[in-house]
Coordinates of C-alpha atoms and ligand atoms in Angstrom, one line a residue:
Chain A
M1 CA -9.0 35.8 -93.3
N2 CA -7.8 32.6 -91.7
Y3 CA -10.2 31.3 -89.1
L4 CA -8.3 28.2 -88.2
P5 CA -6.2 29.5 -85.3
I6 CA -9.3 31.1 -83.7
L7 CA -11.2 27.9 -84.0
I8 CA -8.4 25.8 -82.5
A9 CA -8.1 28.3 -79.6
L10 CA -11.8 28.1 -79.1
L11 CA -11.8 24.3 -79.1
K12 CA -9.0 24.2 -76.6
A13 CA -10.8 26.7 -74.3
V14 CA -14.0 24.7 -74.5
I15 CA -12.1 21.5 -73.6
M16 CA -10.3 23.1 -70.7
I17 CA -13.5 24.6 -69.4
S18 CA -15.4 21.3 -69.6
V19 CA -12.6 19.5 -67.9
V20 CA -12.3 22.0 -65.1
M21 CA -16.1 22.1 -64.7
G22 CA -16.1 18.3 -64.6
I23 CA -13.4 18.3 -61.9
A24 CA -15.3 20.9 -59.9
A25 CA -18.5 18.8 -60.1
Y26 CA -16.7 15.7 -59.0
A27 CA -14.9 17.7 -56.3
V28 CA -18.4 18.3 -54.8
L29 CA -19.0 14.6 -54.9
A30 CA -15.6 13.9 -53.4
E31 CA -16.4 16.4 -50.6
R32 CA -19.7 14.6 -49.8
K33 CA -18.0 11.2 -50.0
I34 CA -15.1 12.1 -47.8
A35 CA -17.4 13.8 -45.3
G36 CA -19.3 10.6 -45.2
W37 CA -16.3 8.4 -44.8
I38 CA -14.8 10.5 -42.0
Q39 CA -18.1 10.5 -40.2
G40 CA -18.6 6.7 -40.6
R41 CA -21.2 7.0 -43.3
Y42 CA -21.2 6.0 -47.0
G43 CA -22.0 9.3 -48.7
P44 CA -24.1 9.5 -51.8
N45 CA -24.5 6.0 -53.2
R46 CA -28.0 5.8 -54.7
T47 CA -28.1 7.7 -57.9
V48 CA -28.5 5.4 -60.9
L49 CA -28.5 6.3 -64.5
P50 CA -30.6 4.2 -66.9
F51 CA -28.6 1.7 -69.0
I52 CA -25.3 2.3 -67.3
G53 CA -26.7 1.5 -63.9
V54 CA -27.9 -1.9 -64.9
I55 CA -24.6 -3.2 -66.2
P56 CA -24.0 -6.2 -63.8
I57 CA -21.1 -5.4 -61.6
L58 CA -19.7 -2.2 -63.0
G59 CA -23.0 -0.3 -62.8
N60 CA -23.5 -1.3 -59.2
M61 CA -20.0 -0.3 -58.3
L62 CA -20.3 3.1 -60.0
T63 CA -23.6 3.7 -58.2
R64 CA -22.1 2.8 -54.9
L65 CA -19.3 5.3 -55.5
G66 CA -21.9 8.0 -56.3
I67 CA -20.4 8.6 -59.8
F68 CA -23.8 9.7 -61.2
Q69 CA -24.5 12.0 -58.3
P70 CA -23.2 15.2 -59.9
V71 CA -25.6 14.7 -62.8
A72 CA -28.5 14.6 -60.3
D73 CA -27.1 17.6 -58.4
G74 CA -26.8 19.6 -61.6
L75 CA -30.3 18.8 -62.8
K76 CA -31.6 19.7 -59.4
F77 CA -30.0 23.1 -59.5
I78 CA -31.4 23.8 -63.0
F79 CA -34.9 22.6 -62.4
K80 CA -35.5 24.0 -59.0
E81 CA -37.8 26.9 -58.5
D82 CA -35.9 30.1 -58.5
P83 CA -37.5 32.6 -56.1
V84 CA -36.2 36.2 -56.0
P85 CA -36.9 37.7 -52.6
G86 CA -38.8 41.0 -52.8
H87 CA -36.3 43.0 -50.7
V88 CA -33.3 42.5 -52.9
N89 CA -31.6 44.9 -55.2
K90 CA -32.5 43.1 -58.4
F91 CA -29.6 44.2 -60.6
Y92 CA -26.8 43.4 -58.3
Y93 CA -28.6 40.4 -57.0
F94 CA -28.5 38.9 -60.5
L95 CA -25.0 40.2 -61.2
A96 CA -23.4 38.7 -58.1
P97 CA -23.4 35.0 -59.0
C98 CA -21.8 35.9 -62.4
V99 CA -19.2 38.0 -60.8
A100 CA -18.4 35.2 -58.4
F101 CA -18.3 32.6 -61.2
I102 CA -16.4 34.3 -64.0
P103 CA -13.1 35.1 -62.2
A104 CA -13.0 31.5 -61.0
M105 CA -13.3 30.3 -64.5
T106 CA -10.9 32.9 -65.9
T107 CA -7.9 32.0 -63.8
M108 CA -7.6 28.7 -65.5
V109 CA -6.4 30.4 -68.7
V110 CA -2.8 30.8 -67.5
L111 CA -2.5 27.7 -65.4
P112 CA -0.1 25.3 -67.1
F113 CA -1.0 21.7 -66.7
G114 CA 1.5 19.7 -68.7
E115 CA 4.5 19.8 -71.0
M116 CA 4.9 18.4 -74.5
D117 CA 8.4 18.5 -76.1
G118 CA 9.4 21.4 -74.0
V119 CA 6.3 23.4 -74.8
P120 CA 3.9 24.1 -72.0
L121 CA 0.4 22.9 -72.3
V122 CA -1.6 26.0 -71.3
L123 CA -4.2 28.2 -72.9
A124 CA -2.1 31.3 -72.6
N125 CA 1.6 31.1 -71.5
I126 CA 2.1 34.7 -70.4
D127 CA 5.0 36.0 -68.5
I128 CA 3.0 37.5 -65.7
G129 CA 0.9 34.3 -65.1
M130 CA 1.1 34.4 -61.3
L131 CA 0.2 38.1 -61.2
F132 CA -2.8 37.4 -63.5
I133 CA -4.0 34.6 -61.2
L134 CA -3.7 36.8 -58.1
A135 CA -5.4 39.7 -59.7
V136 CA -8.3 37.8 -61.3
S137 CA -9.0 35.4 -58.4
S138 CA -9.3 38.2 -55.9
L139 CA -12.0 39.7 -58.2
G140 CA -14.1 36.7 -57.1
V141 CA -14.6 38.3 -53.7
Y142 CA -16.6 41.1 -55.4
G143 CA -19.2 38.5 -56.2
I144 CA -19.4 37.6 -52.5
I145 CA -19.6 41.2 -51.4
L146 CA -22.2 42.1 -54.0
A147 CA -24.2 39.1 -53.0
G148 CA -24.1 40.0 -49.4
W149 CA -24.9 43.6 -50.0
S150 CA -27.7 43.2 -52.6
A151 CA -29.5 40.6 -50.6
N152 CA -30.4 43.4 -48.2
S153 CA -30.7 41.2 -45.2
K154 CA -28.4 40.9 -42.2
Y155 CA -26.8 37.5 -42.5
P156 CA -25.6 37.8 -46.1
F157 CA -24.4 41.3 -45.3
L158 CA -22.3 40.0 -42.5
G159 CA -21.0 37.3 -44.7
G160 CA -20.0 39.8 -47.4
I161 CA -18.2 42.0 -44.9
R162 CA -16.3 39.1 -43.5
A163 CA -15.3 37.9 -46.9
S164 CA -13.9 41.3 -47.9
A165 CA -11.9 41.6 -44.6
Q166 CA -10.6 38.1 -44.9
M167 CA -9.6 38.6 -48.5
I168 CA -7.6 41.7 -47.7
S169 CA -5.9 40.1 -44.8
Y170 CA -4.8 37.0 -46.5
E171 CA -4.0 38.3 -49.9
L172 CA -1.0 40.1 -48.5
A173 CA 0.5 37.0 -46.9
M174 CA -0.2 35.0 -50.0
G175 CA 1.6 37.4 -52.3
L176 CA 4.5 37.6 -50.0
S177 CA 4.8 33.9 -49.6
I178 CA 4.9 33.4 -53.4
L179 CA 7.8 35.8 -53.9
P180 CA 10.5 33.6 -52.5
A181 CA 9.5 30.8 -54.8
F182 CA 9.9 33.2 -57.8
L183 CA 13.1 34.6 -56.4
W184 CA 14.7 31.2 -56.3
A185 CA 13.2 30.1 -59.6
N186 CA 14.6 33.0 -61.6
A187 CA 18.2 33.4 -62.3
P188 CA 19.3 37.1 -62.2
G189 CA 18.7 38.8 -65.5
S190 CA 16.3 36.2 -66.7
E191 CA 13.4 37.3 -68.7
T192 CA 10.7 34.8 -67.5
G193 CA 9.6 36.9 -64.6
L194 CA 6.4 35.6 -63.1
S195 CA 5.8 32.8 -65.6
L196 CA 4.3 29.7 -64.0
F197 CA 5.9 27.4 -66.6
N198 CA 9.3 28.6 -65.7
V199 CA 8.7 27.9 -62.0
V200 CA 7.9 24.3 -62.8
Q201 CA 11.0 24.1 -65.0
S202 CA 13.1 25.3 -62.2
Q203 CA 11.8 22.5 -60.0
D204 CA 13.1 19.6 -62.0
Q205 CA 15.5 18.4 -59.4
L206 CA 14.2 19.8 -56.1
W207 CA 10.6 20.6 -55.4
M208 CA 10.1 24.0 -54.0
V209 CA 8.3 22.6 -51.0
F210 CA 11.5 21.0 -49.7
W211 CA 13.5 24.0 -50.2
Q212 CA 10.9 26.5 -49.0
P213 CA 8.6 24.7 -46.6
L214 CA 7.7 27.9 -44.7
S215 CA 6.6 29.7 -47.9
A216 CA 4.6 26.6 -48.9
L217 CA 2.9 26.5 -45.5
I218 CA 2.0 30.2 -45.5
F219 CA 0.7 29.9 -49.1
L220 CA -1.4 26.9 -48.2
V221 CA -2.9 28.6 -45.2
A222 CA -3.6 31.7 -47.2
L223 CA -5.1 29.5 -50.0
F224 CA -7.5 28.0 -47.5
A225 CA -8.5 31.5 -46.4
E226 CA -8.8 32.8 -50.0
T227 CA -11.0 29.9 -51.1
N228 CA -13.1 30.3 -48.0
R229 CA -12.5 26.7 -47.0
L230 CA -13.4 25.4 -43.6
P231 CA -11.1 26.5 -40.9
F232 CA -11.6 29.9 -42.6
D233 CA -15.2 29.7 -44.0
M234 CA -16.2 32.9 -42.3
P235 CA -18.3 34.2 -45.2
E236 CA -20.5 31.1 -45.0
A237 CA -20.3 29.9 -41.4
E238 CA -23.5 27.9 -41.5
T239 CA -23.7 27.8 -37.7
E240 CA -23.4 31.6 -37.3
L241 CA -24.8 33.2 -40.5
V242 CA -27.5 30.7 -41.7
S243 CA -25.5 30.2 -44.9
G244 CA -23.7 33.5 -45.2
Y245 CA -23.5 35.5 -48.4
H246 CA -25.7 33.1 -50.4
T247 CA -28.5 32.8 -47.9
E248 CA -31.0 34.5 -50.2
Y249 CA -30.0 32.6 -53.3
G250 CA -31.6 29.5 -54.7
S251 CA -31.4 27.1 -57.5
M252 CA -28.9 27.8 -60.3
K253 CA -27.8 31.1 -58.9
F254 CA -26.7 29.3 -55.8
G255 CA -25.3 26.7 -58.1
L256 CA -23.0 29.3 -59.7
F257 CA -21.6 30.3 -56.3
F258 CA -21.2 26.7 -55.5
V259 CA -19.4 25.7 -58.7
G260 CA -17.3 28.9 -58.5
E261 CA -16.2 28.0 -55.1
Y262 CA -15.1 24.5 -56.1
T263 CA -13.4 25.8 -59.2
H264 CA -11.4 28.1 -57.0
I265 CA -10.3 25.1 -55.0
V266 CA -9.3 23.2 -58.0
I267 CA -7.4 26.1 -59.6
G268 CA -5.9 27.0 -56.2
S269 CA -4.7 23.4 -55.8
G270 CA -3.3 23.6 -59.3
V271 CA -1.3 26.8 -58.4
L272 CA 0.0 25.1 -55.3
V273 CA 1.2 22.1 -57.2
V274 CA 2.8 24.3 -59.8
L275 CA 4.6 26.6 -57.3
Y276 CA 5.7 24.1 -54.7
F277 CA 5.1 20.5 -55.7
G278 CA 6.9 20.4 -59.0
G279 CA 4.0 20.7 -61.4
W280 CA 4.2 17.7 -63.7
N281 CA 7.7 16.7 -62.7
F282 CA 7.6 13.1 -61.8
L283 CA 9.4 12.9 -58.5
P284 CA 12.1 15.0 -56.9
G285 CA 15.3 14.1 -58.8
I286 CA 13.4 12.3 -61.6
P287 CA 12.1 15.3 -63.5
F288 CA 10.6 14.1 -66.8
P289 CA 10.5 10.3 -67.5
W290 CA 7.7 10.8 -70.0
P291 CA 8.3 9.9 -73.7
A292 CA 8.4 12.7 -76.3
G293 CA 5.4 13.6 -78.3
W294 CA 1.7 13.6 -77.4
A295 CA 2.0 10.5 -75.1
G296 CA 4.4 12.5 -72.9
G297 CA 2.1 15.4 -72.9
L298 CA -0.8 13.2 -71.8
L299 CA 1.2 11.5 -69.2
S300 CA 2.6 14.7 -67.7
T301 CA -1.0 16.1 -67.7
L302 CA -2.3 13.1 -65.9
W303 CA 0.5 13.2 -63.4
F304 CA -0.2 16.8 -62.7
L305 CA -3.9 16.1 -62.3
L306 CA -3.1 13.3 -59.8
K307 CA -1.2 15.8 -57.7
V308 CA -4.0 18.3 -58.0
F309 CA -6.5 15.7 -56.8
S310 CA -4.3 14.9 -53.9
V311 CA -4.3 18.5 -52.9
V312 CA -8.1 18.7 -53.4
F313 CA -8.4 15.7 -51.2
F314 CA -6.3 17.4 -48.6
F315 CA -8.6 20.4 -48.7
M316 CA -11.6 18.2 -47.9
W317 CA -9.7 16.2 -45.3
I318 CA -8.8 19.4 -43.5
R319 CA -12.4 20.6 -43.7
W320 CA -13.8 17.6 -41.9
T321 CA -11.0 17.6 -39.3
L322 CA -10.7 21.1 -38.1
P323 CA -13.4 23.3 -36.5
R324 CA -14.0 26.8 -37.7
F325 CA -11.9 29.6 -36.3
R326 CA -13.5 32.4 -34.3
Y327 CA -13.6 35.6 -36.4
D328 CA -11.0 37.5 -34.4
Q329 CA -8.7 34.5 -34.5
V330 CA -8.9 34.6 -38.2
M331 CA -7.9 38.2 -38.3
R332 CA -5.1 37.7 -35.7
L333 CA -3.7 34.8 -37.6
G334 CA -3.7 36.8 -40.8
W335 CA -2.3 40.1 -39.6
A336 CA -0.2 39.2 -36.5
I337 CA 1.3 35.9 -37.5
L338 CA 1.1 35.1 -41.2
L339 CA 2.0 38.6 -42.5
P340 CA 5.1 39.1 -40.3
L341 CA 6.2 35.5 -40.9
A342 CA 5.8 35.9 -44.7
L343 CA 7.7 39.2 -44.6
A344 CA 10.5 37.8 -42.5
N345 CA 10.6 34.8 -44.8
L346 CA 10.9 37.0 -47.8
V347 CA 13.7 39.1 -46.3
L348 CA 15.6 36.0 -45.2
N349 CA 15.4 34.5 -48.6
A350 CA 16.5 37.7 -50.3
I351 CA 19.5 37.9 -48.0
L352 CA 20.3 34.2 -48.7
I353 CA 20.1 34.7 -52.4
A354 CA 22.3 37.8 -52.2
L355 CA 24.9 35.8 -50.2
F356 CA 24.7 32.9 -52.6
E357 CA 25.1 35.1 -55.7
N358 CA 28.0 37.2 -54.3
W359 CA 30.2 34.8 -52.4
L360 CA 29.5 31.3 -53.3
V361 CA 29.3 31.4 -57.0
Chain B
M1 CA -11.5 19.1 1.7
A2 CA -8.2 20.3 0.6
F3 CA -7.8 21.0 -3.1
K4 CA -4.6 20.5 -4.9
Q5 CA -4.2 22.8 -7.7
L6 CA -2.1 21.6 -10.5
A7 CA -0.5 24.1 -12.7
R8 CA -1.2 23.5 -16.4
K9 CA 1.9 22.9 -18.3
P10 CA 2.7 25.8 -20.6
L11 CA 2.6 24.9 -24.2
N12 CA 6.0 24.3 -25.8
W13 CA 7.1 25.9 -29.0
A14 CA 5.8 23.2 -31.3
E15 CA 2.5 23.1 -29.6
R16 CA 2.0 26.8 -29.9
T17 CA 2.1 26.6 -33.7
Y18 CA -0.8 24.1 -33.4
L19 CA 0.7 22.2 -36.3
P20 CA 1.3 18.9 -34.4
Q21 CA -2.2 19.0 -33.1
I22 CA -3.6 19.5 -36.6
I23 CA -1.5 16.6 -37.8
M24 CA -2.8 14.4 -35.0
G25 CA -6.4 15.4 -35.9
L26 CA -5.7 14.6 -39.6
K27 CA -4.4 11.2 -38.5
I28 CA -7.6 10.4 -36.5
T29 CA -9.9 11.4 -39.3
F30 CA -7.8 9.5 -41.8
W31 CA -8.2 6.2 -39.9
N32 CA -11.9 7.0 -39.4
M33 CA -12.2 7.0 -43.2
L34 CA -11.1 3.4 -43.3
K35 CA -13.2 2.1 -40.5
K36 CA -16.4 0.1 -40.9
K37 CA -19.3 2.3 -41.7
V38 CA -22.0 2.7 -39.1
T39 CA -24.8 3.5 -41.6
L40 CA -27.7 1.1 -41.7
E41 CA -29.0 1.4 -45.3
Y42 CA -32.6 1.3 -44.1
P43 CA -35.1 0.3 -46.6
D44 CA -32.7 -2.4 -47.9
V45 CA -31.3 -3.4 -44.6
R46 CA -33.8 -3.6 -41.7
P47 CA -32.7 -3.1 -38.1
V48 CA -32.8 -6.0 -35.7
I49 CA -35.8 -5.3 -33.5
P50 CA -35.3 -6.3 -29.9
N51 CA -37.8 -8.5 -28.1
G52 CA -40.3 -6.5 -26.1
Y53 CA -40.4 -3.8 -28.8
R54 CA -43.7 -2.0 -28.8
G55 CA -44.8 -1.7 -32.4
I56 CA -48.4 -1.7 -33.7
P57 CA -51.0 -3.5 -31.5
T58 CA -52.9 -6.3 -33.2
L59 CA -55.4 -9.0 -32.2
V60 CA -54.2 -12.6 -32.3
K61 CA -55.7 -16.0 -32.6
D62 CA -54.7 -19.1 -30.7
P63 CA -53.1 -22.0 -32.6
K64 CA -56.4 -23.6 -33.1
G65 CA -57.7 -20.6 -34.9
R66 CA -60.1 -19.4 -32.2
E67 CA -60.3 -15.6 -31.8
K68 CA -59.2 -15.0 -28.3
C69 CA -60.7 -11.6 -27.7
V70 CA -63.9 -11.8 -25.6
S71 CA -64.7 -8.1 -26.1
C72 CA -64.5 -7.3 -22.4
Q73 CA -63.5 -3.8 -23.4
L74 CA -60.8 -3.5 -20.8
C75 CA -58.3 -2.4 -23.4
E76 CA -60.7 0.1 -24.8
F77 CA -61.1 1.5 -21.3
V78 CA -57.4 1.6 -20.5
C79 CA -56.2 3.0 -23.7
P80 CA -54.9 6.5 -22.9
P81 CA -55.5 8.2 -26.2
K82 CA -58.8 6.2 -26.8
A83 CA -57.4 4.6 -29.9
I84 CA -59.5 1.4 -29.6
R85 CA -63.2 1.2 -30.4
I86 CA -65.0 -2.1 -29.8
Q87 CA -68.5 -3.2 -30.5
P88 CA -69.2 -6.4 -28.6
G89 CA -71.1 -9.2 -30.2
E90 CA -72.6 -12.6 -29.3
I91 CA -71.1 -15.9 -30.4
P92 CA -73.9 -17.8 -32.2
E93 CA -75.3 -20.8 -30.3
D94 CA -74.3 -23.3 -32.9
S95 CA -70.6 -22.4 -32.7
E96 CA -68.1 -24.6 -31.3
N97 CA -67.1 -21.9 -28.9
A98 CA -70.6 -20.9 -27.9
H99 CA -69.6 -21.2 -24.2
V100 CA -67.2 -18.2 -24.6
E101 CA -70.4 -16.2 -25.2
K102 CA -68.9 -13.0 -26.6
A103 CA -66.6 -11.9 -29.3
P104 CA -66.0 -8.5 -30.8
K105 CA -68.3 -7.6 -33.7
E106 CA -66.2 -4.6 -34.6
F107 CA -62.7 -4.0 -33.3
D108 CA -61.0 -0.8 -34.6
I109 CA -57.6 0.5 -33.6
D110 CA -56.8 4.0 -34.9
M111 CA -53.1 3.7 -35.5
L112 CA -52.8 7.5 -35.8
R113 CA -54.1 7.9 -32.2
C114 CA -52.2 4.9 -30.7
I115 CA -49.2 5.9 -28.7
Y116 CA -47.8 2.4 -28.6
C117 CA -47.8 2.3 -24.8
G118 CA -48.6 -1.4 -24.6
F119 CA -51.3 -0.9 -21.9
C120 CA -53.8 -2.9 -23.9
Q121 CA -51.5 -5.9 -24.1
E122 CA -50.8 -5.6 -20.4
V123 CA -54.5 -5.3 -19.4
C124 CA -56.0 -8.0 -21.6
P125 CA -57.1 -10.9 -19.5
E126 CA -57.4 -13.2 -22.5
E127 CA -53.9 -12.5 -23.9
A128 CA -55.7 -11.5 -27.1
I129 CA -53.9 -8.3 -28.1
F130 CA -50.2 -8.0 -28.6
L131 CA -47.8 -5.3 -29.8
Q132 CA -45.9 -6.4 -32.8
K133 CA -42.5 -5.4 -34.1
V134 CA -43.8 -3.5 -37.1
F135 CA -42.6 0.1 -36.7
S136 CA -43.4 1.8 -40.0
L137 CA -46.9 2.3 -41.2
S138 CA -48.2 4.5 -44.0
G139 CA -51.4 5.2 -45.7
Y140 CA -53.0 7.8 -48.0
S141 CA -55.9 8.8 -45.7
R142 CA -56.8 8.9 -42.1
E143 CA -59.6 6.4 -42.6
E144 CA -57.1 4.0 -44.0
M145 CA -55.1 4.2 -40.8
V146 CA -58.0 2.9 -38.7
F147 CA -57.4 -0.8 -38.8
P148 CA -60.5 -2.9 -38.7
K149 CA -60.8 -6.3 -37.0
A150 CA -59.9 -8.3 -40.1
K151 CA -56.8 -6.4 -40.7
L152 CA -55.7 -6.6 -37.1
Y153 CA -56.1 -10.4 -37.2
E154 CA -54.2 -10.5 -40.5
L155 CA -51.3 -8.6 -39.0
G156 CA -51.4 -10.4 -35.7
G157 CA -51.6 -14.0 -36.9
T158 CA -51.6 -16.8 -34.3
Y159 CA -49.8 -16.8 -31.0
P160 CA -48.8 -19.8 -29.0
D161 CA -51.2 -20.5 -26.1
Q162 CA -50.1 -22.0 -22.8
H163 CA -53.4 -22.3 -21.1
Y164 CA -56.3 -23.2 -23.6
K165 CA -58.4 -21.7 -20.8
W166 CA -61.7 -22.1 -22.6
E167 CA -61.1 -25.7 -23.6
K168 CA -60.4 -26.5 -20.0
K169 CA -63.5 -24.8 -18.9
R170 CA -65.5 -26.7 -21.4
S171 CA -64.1 -30.1 -20.4
A172 CA -64.6 -29.2 -16.7
A173 CA -68.2 -28.3 -17.5
E174 CA -68.7 -31.6 -19.4
E175 CA -67.1 -33.5 -16.5
N176 CA -69.4 -31.9 -14.0
Q177 CA -72.3 -32.7 -16.2
A178 CA -71.3 -36.3 -16.4
N179 CA -70.9 -36.4 -12.6
G180 CA -74.4 -35.1 -12.3
H181 CA -73.5 -31.7 -10.8
G182 CA -74.5 -29.6 -13.8
Ligands
LIG401 S1 -58.5 -7.5 -26.6 FE1 -58.4 -8.3 -24.5 S2 -58.8 -6.5 -23.2 FE2 -59.4 -6.0 -25.3 S3 -61.6 -6.4 -25.4 FE3 -60.5 -8.2 -26.2 S4 -60.3 -9.5 -24.5 FE4 -60.8 -7.5 -23.6
LIG402 S1 -50.8 0.5 -27.3 FE1 -51.6 2.0 -25.9 S2 -52.4 3.6 -27.2 FE2 -52.1 1.9 -28.5 S3 -54.0 0.8 -28.6 FE3 -52.9 -0.1 -26.9 S4 -53.5 1.0 -25.1 FE4 -54.1 2.2 -26.8

């Protein structure tokens, strides 16, 4: 039996996971830094590593930027005491962080992040990529609900209930807002279906965001709600629910929720970039100036990452700008505004496409 | 008084989507990011303490090195939380300042009791006790935080003296003696 393909696949997966985990860890740092800057503070700037920290100018600069902070955060999560409250349902209490973490890590499998000689750089280029992401990422909410329920205390419970309600409300709008993008990306009779790679290919001249600004906006808002980011962070809502669904969790179990949340943000930003901001296409009108071969693959990946980082920055920027919605406002926005809007948008686009296909071409 | 009630302008279409407001907010926070930081990085950068700040109370000496306190115990009496404990003592006959007669033998200020009110400084007739600008004290035990006389002088140092009251007294006494009034 030939083990080589399996080994290569394994290696790729490990690299991808480490990169995404690294980005998630640094997203936490970015969050703290941006929070600091917006509030007139410096943010974390004290953590020093031995040897690297004492390099004359560079070490000091890195320390001031807080580059080593995620290491300290991670170690803290691992070495902290890990108390299990007596009133929890042990099995589900331990299961919940894993259930929250695994889907967040799984969605990255189908996310394309670059292109090399016309071949997508992705772990699994499947035709139903978008469907897979929607299906798996919404599994993450089970972790939150389980955490809220198994903790057997009122604040986590409220957080869990809120999470489930919010997830249901915004999943619909999100799904409906994605459809126009795929409708336009796929020529009739094409076989690519819901492939994410194909969506990027179709944006080589015009990014979807300019063509479908409304869909992009609805998707963005729904994405904020799905990732429980600040104007929609109902399940956590520190000022209302202590710290929501993970109130009873400590040390690494909390760390799993935390990293899962930031991984969601990173992957969500990736999906947003793929669907609406042209993926790794350079600029609207200049699709692919990268050279052929691995250099092109690397450059396109870096360009994609740059876009993803900008979106992640936007996430944090929004968080420290907007206050939290009231819970009923979240529900009203989801059901009474976003859902009809997304439906109307879909119908309008379907009619437009029909007209376009039948009379103009 | 007549009130004039102004009707609030109804929100226009753009305002009702809230998007312009959100963009305005984003603009504000963005420029905030680039502003100068207000953080004072404390242990590395010390705040500028204004004059008249009431930090720890200490005893002071005059520029000639004489200890100014005459252990009148007014400060001990006035101190609201009773942080000061004084044991008065005599100044030995052969001392240069024998005419001052008294000086504290023991002078303890319990910094854990002190509320930094400054009454002691206010009440002292000899200008011998002053509140310093030191605002952070730490120690490993309660006993350590009771500062004895030596430590109080060490922290206080010397203060300028405008009067040299006791020197004037001595020269006046000597003059009187010379004039035969003593
Ligand atoms: S410090 Fe001043 S008030 Fe206190 S005992 Fe000495 S002379 Fe009197
Ligand atoms: S500052 Fe106030 S509390 Fe402190 S020693 Fe002086 S009189 Fe007592």
